[in-house]
Coordinates of C-alpha atoms and ligand atoms in Angstrom, one line a residue:
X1 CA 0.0 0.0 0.0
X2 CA 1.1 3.5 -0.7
X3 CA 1.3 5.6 2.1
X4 CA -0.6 9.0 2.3
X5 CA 0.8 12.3 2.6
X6 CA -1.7 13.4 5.2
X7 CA -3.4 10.9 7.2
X8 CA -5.9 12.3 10.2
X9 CA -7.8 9.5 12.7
X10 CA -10.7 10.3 14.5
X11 CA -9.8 14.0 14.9
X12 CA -12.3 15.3 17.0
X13 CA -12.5 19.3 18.5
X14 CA -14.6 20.0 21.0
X15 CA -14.6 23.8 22.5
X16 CA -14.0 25.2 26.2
X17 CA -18.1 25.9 25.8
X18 CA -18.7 21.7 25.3
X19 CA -19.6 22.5 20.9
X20 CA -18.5 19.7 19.2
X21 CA -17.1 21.3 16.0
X22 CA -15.1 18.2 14.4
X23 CA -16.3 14.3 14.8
X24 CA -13.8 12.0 14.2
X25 CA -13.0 13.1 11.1
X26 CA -10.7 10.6 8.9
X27 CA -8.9 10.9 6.0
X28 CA -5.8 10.5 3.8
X29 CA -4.7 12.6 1.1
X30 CA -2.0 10.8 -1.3
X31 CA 0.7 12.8 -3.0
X32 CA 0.0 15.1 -5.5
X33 CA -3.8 14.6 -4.8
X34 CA -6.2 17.3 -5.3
X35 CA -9.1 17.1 -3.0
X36 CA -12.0 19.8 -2.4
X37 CA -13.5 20.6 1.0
X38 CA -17.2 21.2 0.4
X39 CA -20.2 22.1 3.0
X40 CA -22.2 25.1 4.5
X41 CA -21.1 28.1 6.5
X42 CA -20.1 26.9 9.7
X43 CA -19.5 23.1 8.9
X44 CA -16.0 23.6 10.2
X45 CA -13.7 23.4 7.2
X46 CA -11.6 26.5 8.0
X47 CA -11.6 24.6 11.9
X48 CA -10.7 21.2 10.0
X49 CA -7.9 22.8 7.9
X50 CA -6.6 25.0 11.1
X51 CA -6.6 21.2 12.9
X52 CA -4.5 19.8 10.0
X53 CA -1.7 22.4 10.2
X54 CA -1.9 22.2 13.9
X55 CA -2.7 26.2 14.5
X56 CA -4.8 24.4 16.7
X57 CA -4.9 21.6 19.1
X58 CA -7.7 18.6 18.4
X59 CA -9.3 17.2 21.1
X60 CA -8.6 13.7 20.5
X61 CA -7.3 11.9 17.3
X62 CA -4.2 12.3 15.2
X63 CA -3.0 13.9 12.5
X64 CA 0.2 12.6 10.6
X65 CA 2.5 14.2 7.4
X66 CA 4.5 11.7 5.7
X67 CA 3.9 9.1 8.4
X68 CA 5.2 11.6 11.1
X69 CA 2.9 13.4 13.6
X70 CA 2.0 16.7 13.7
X71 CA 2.3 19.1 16.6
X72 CA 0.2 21.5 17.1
X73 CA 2.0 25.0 17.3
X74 CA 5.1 23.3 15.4
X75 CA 6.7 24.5 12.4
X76 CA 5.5 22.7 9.5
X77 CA 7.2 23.8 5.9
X78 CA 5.7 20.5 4.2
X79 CA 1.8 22.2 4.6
X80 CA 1.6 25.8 2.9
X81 CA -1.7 27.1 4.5
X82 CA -3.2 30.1 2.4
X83 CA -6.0 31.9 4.7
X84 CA -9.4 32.9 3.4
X85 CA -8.4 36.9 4.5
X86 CA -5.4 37.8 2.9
X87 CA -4.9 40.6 5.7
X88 CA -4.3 37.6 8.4
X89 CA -1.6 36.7 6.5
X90 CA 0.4 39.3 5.3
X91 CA 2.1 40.9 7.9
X92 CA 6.0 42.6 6.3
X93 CA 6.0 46.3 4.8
X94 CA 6.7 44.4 1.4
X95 CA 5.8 41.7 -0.6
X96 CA 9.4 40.7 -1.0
X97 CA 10.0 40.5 2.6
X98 CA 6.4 39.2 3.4
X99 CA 7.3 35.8 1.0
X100 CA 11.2 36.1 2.6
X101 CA 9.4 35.4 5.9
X102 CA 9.0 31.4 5.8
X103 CA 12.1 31.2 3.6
X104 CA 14.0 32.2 6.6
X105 CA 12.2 30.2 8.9
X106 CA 13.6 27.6 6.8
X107 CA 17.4 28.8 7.6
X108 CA 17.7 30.5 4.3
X109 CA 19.7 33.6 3.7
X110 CA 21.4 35.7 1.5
X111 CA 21.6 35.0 -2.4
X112 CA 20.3 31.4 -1.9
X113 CA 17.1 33.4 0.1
X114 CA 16.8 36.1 -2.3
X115 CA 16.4 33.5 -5.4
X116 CA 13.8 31.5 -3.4
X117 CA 12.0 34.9 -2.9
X118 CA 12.3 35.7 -6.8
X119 CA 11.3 32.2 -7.9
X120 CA 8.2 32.3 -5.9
X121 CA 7.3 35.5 -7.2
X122 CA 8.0 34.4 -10.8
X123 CA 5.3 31.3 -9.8
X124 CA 2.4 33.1 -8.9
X125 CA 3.4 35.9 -11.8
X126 CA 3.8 38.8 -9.4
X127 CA 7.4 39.7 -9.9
X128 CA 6.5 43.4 -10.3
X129 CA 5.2 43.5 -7.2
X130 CA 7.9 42.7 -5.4
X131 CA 8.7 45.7 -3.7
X132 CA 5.0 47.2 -3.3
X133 CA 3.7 47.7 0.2
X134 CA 1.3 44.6 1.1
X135 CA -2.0 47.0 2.0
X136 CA -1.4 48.6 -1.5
X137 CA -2.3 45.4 -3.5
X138 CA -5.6 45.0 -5.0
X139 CA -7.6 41.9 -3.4
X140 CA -6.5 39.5 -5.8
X141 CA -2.5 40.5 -5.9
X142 CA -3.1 39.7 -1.7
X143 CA -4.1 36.2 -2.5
X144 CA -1.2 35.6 -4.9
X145 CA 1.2 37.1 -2.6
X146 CA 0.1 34.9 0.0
X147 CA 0.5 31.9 -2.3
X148 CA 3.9 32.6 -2.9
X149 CA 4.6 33.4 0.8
X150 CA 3.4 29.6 1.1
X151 CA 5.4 28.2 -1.8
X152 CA 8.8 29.6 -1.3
X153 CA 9.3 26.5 1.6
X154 CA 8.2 24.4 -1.5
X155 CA 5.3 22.4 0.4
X156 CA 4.2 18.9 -0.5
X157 CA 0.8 19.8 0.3
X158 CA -1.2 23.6 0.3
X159 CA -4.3 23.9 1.6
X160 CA -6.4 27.0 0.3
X161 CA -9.4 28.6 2.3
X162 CA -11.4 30.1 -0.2
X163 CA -8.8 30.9 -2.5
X164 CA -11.2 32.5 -5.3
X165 CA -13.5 34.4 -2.5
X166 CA -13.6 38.0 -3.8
X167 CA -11.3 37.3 -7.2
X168 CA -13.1 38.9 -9.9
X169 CA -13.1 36.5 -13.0
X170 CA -10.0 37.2 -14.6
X171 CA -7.9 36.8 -11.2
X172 CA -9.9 33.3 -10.5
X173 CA -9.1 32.2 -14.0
X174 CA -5.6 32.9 -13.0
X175 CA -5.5 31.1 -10.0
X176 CA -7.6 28.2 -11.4
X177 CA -4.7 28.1 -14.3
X178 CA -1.7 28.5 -11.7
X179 CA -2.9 25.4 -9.2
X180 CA -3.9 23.2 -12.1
X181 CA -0.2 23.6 -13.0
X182 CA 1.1 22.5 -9.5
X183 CA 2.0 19.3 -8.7
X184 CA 1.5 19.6 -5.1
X185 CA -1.8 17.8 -3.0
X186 CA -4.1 20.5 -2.4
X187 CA -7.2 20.4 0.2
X188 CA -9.4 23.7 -1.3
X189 CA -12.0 24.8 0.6
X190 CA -14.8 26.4 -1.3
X191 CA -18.3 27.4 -2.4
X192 CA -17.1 28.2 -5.7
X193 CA -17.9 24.5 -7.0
X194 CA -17.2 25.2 -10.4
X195 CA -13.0 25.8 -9.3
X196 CA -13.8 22.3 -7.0
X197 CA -14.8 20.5 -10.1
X198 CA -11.9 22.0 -12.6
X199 CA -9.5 21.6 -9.8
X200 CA -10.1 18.2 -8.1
X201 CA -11.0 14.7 -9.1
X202 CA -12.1 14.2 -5.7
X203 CA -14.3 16.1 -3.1
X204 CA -15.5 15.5 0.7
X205 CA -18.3 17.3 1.8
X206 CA -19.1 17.9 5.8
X207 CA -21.7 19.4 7.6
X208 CA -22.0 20.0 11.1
X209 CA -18.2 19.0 12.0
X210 CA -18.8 15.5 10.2
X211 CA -18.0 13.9 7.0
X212 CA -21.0 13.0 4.8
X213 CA -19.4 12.2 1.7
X214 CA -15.7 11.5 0.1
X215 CA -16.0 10.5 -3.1
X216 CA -15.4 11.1 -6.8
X217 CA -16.0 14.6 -7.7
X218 CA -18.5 14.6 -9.7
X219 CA -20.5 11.7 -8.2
X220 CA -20.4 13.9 -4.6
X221 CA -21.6 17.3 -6.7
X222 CA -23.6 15.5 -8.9
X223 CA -25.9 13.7 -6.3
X224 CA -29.0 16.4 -6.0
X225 CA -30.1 14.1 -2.7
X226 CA -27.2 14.5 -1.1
X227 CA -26.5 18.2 -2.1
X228 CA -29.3 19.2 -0.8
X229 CA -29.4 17.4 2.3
X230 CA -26.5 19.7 3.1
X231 CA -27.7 23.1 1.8
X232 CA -25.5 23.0 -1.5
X233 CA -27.0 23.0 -4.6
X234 CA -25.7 20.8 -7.9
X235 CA -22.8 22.7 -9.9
X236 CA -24.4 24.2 -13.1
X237 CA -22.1 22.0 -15.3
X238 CA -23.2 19.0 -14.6
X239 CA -27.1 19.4 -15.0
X240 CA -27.9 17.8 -18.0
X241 CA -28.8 20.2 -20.5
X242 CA -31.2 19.0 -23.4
X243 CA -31.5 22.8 -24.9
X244 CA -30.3 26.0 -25.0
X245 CA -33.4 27.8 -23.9
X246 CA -33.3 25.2 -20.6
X247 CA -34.9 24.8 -17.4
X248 CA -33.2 23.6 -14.3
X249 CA -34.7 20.3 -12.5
X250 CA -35.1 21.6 -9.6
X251 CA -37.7 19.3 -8.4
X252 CA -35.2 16.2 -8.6
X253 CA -33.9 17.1 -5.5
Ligands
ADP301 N1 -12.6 31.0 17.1 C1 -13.8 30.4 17.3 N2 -14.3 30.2 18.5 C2 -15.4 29.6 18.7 N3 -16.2 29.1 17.7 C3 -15.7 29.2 16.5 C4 -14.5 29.9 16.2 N4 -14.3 29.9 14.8 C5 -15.3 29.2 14.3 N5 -16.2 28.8 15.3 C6 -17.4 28.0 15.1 O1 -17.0 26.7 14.7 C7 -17.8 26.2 13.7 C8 -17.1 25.8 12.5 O2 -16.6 27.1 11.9 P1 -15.7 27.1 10.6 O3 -14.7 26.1 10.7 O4 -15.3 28.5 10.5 O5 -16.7 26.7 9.4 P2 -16.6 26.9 7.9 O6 -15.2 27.3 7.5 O7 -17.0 25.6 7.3 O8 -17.6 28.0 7.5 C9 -19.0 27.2 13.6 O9 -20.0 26.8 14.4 C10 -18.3 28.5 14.0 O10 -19.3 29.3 14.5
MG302 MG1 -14.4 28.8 6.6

């Protein structure tokens, strides 16, 4: 058997108020796997990815990179976590120094440092931007600068929180174009189930802390029941259109 990349058993996260917001939630990623994290507001996915990275500490259960636990409040290069709000994230005066940040943590420095900085910059196609103040980039130059602040310690997996939340359609095409590209595992949070279904072959959908579904991409999105047992709604691109002029089956669900 292959072993995972990310392998999580049981986790579970109860808060100091006795709200269960994870049950035992298990799964494995495998290299180079892209895998979308589906469900409602509230259904813990930005808790479940903050778990993963261990920002914060689970309850009970265990979460393991490459067959090696991980701490909570460690350092952990391998997982390149991109926040839904930009502004948590970006904290230098520039860009450049903002993506030097986890280079360094990584014990890089001088030319070696500065070329990490550059090639990450050159990834996400922000070069130009290199020496701009952070809170004078537009909303979607924020994103990318936060991708490449992930990607300059070369993680094996990134997890994205709403990466195309407030990209107009140009700068989510760009970012759609620029992950397909990758070869790292993603887990990508999102509403947006049109990126989920370009971007990965498979999706897990939770609700209320819990997983309901892990499946084949388009069998999870395509299952009206099940969507709509969980307040999501069938991606428009796979509801069979007979015409042009078309009506939406609404009533299958
Ligand atoms: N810092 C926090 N303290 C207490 N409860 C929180 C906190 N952050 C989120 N929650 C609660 O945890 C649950 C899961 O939230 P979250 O992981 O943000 O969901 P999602 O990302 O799927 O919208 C929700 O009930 C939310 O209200
Ligand atoms: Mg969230």
């Amino acid at each position: 058997m292959t072993m995972s990349l990310l392998h999580t058993t049981d986790l579970t996260l109860t808060r100091a108020t006795g709200e269960r917001v994870l049950h035992d939630i298990s799964l494995r990623i495998a290299q180079g796997e892209r895998v979308g994290l589906i469900g409602p507001n509230g259904a813990g996915k930005t808790t479940l990815m903050l778990c993963l990275t261990g920002v914060i500490r689970a309850s009970a259960g265990a979460v393991q990179m490459d067959g090696k636990p991980v701490t909570p409040g460690g350092f952990h290069p391998d997982m390149g976590f991109v926040f839904q709000q930009a502004e948590d994230q970006l904290f230098s005066p520039t860009v450049a120094e903002d993506v030097a940040f986890g280079a360094r943590n990584l014990g890089l420095s001088g030319a070696v440092l500065d070329r990490a900085v550059a090639t990450a910059l050159d990834r996400v196609g922000i070069t130009g931007l290199a020496d701009r103040p952070v809170h004078h980039l537009s909303g979607g130059e924020k994103r990318l600068a936060c991708l490449a602040g992930v990607l300059v310690m070369d993680p094996r997996l990134l997890l994205l929180d709403e990466p195309s939340a407030a990209l107009d359609l140009r700068n989510r095409r760009r970012l759609i174009d620029l992950l397909r590209g990758m070869d790292q595992a993603m887990l990508i949070a999102s509403h947006d189930l049109e990126l989920v279904l370009e971007l990965c072959p498979r999706v897990i959908l939770i609700d209320a802390g819990r997983i309901v579904a892990d499946g084949a991409a388009r069998s999870v999105l395509g299952d009206a029941a099940l969507m709509a047992r969980h307040g999501q709604e069938v991606p428009h691109s796979l509801i069979y259109h007979a015409r042009v002029d078309h009506a939406h089956p609404r009533h299958i669900v």
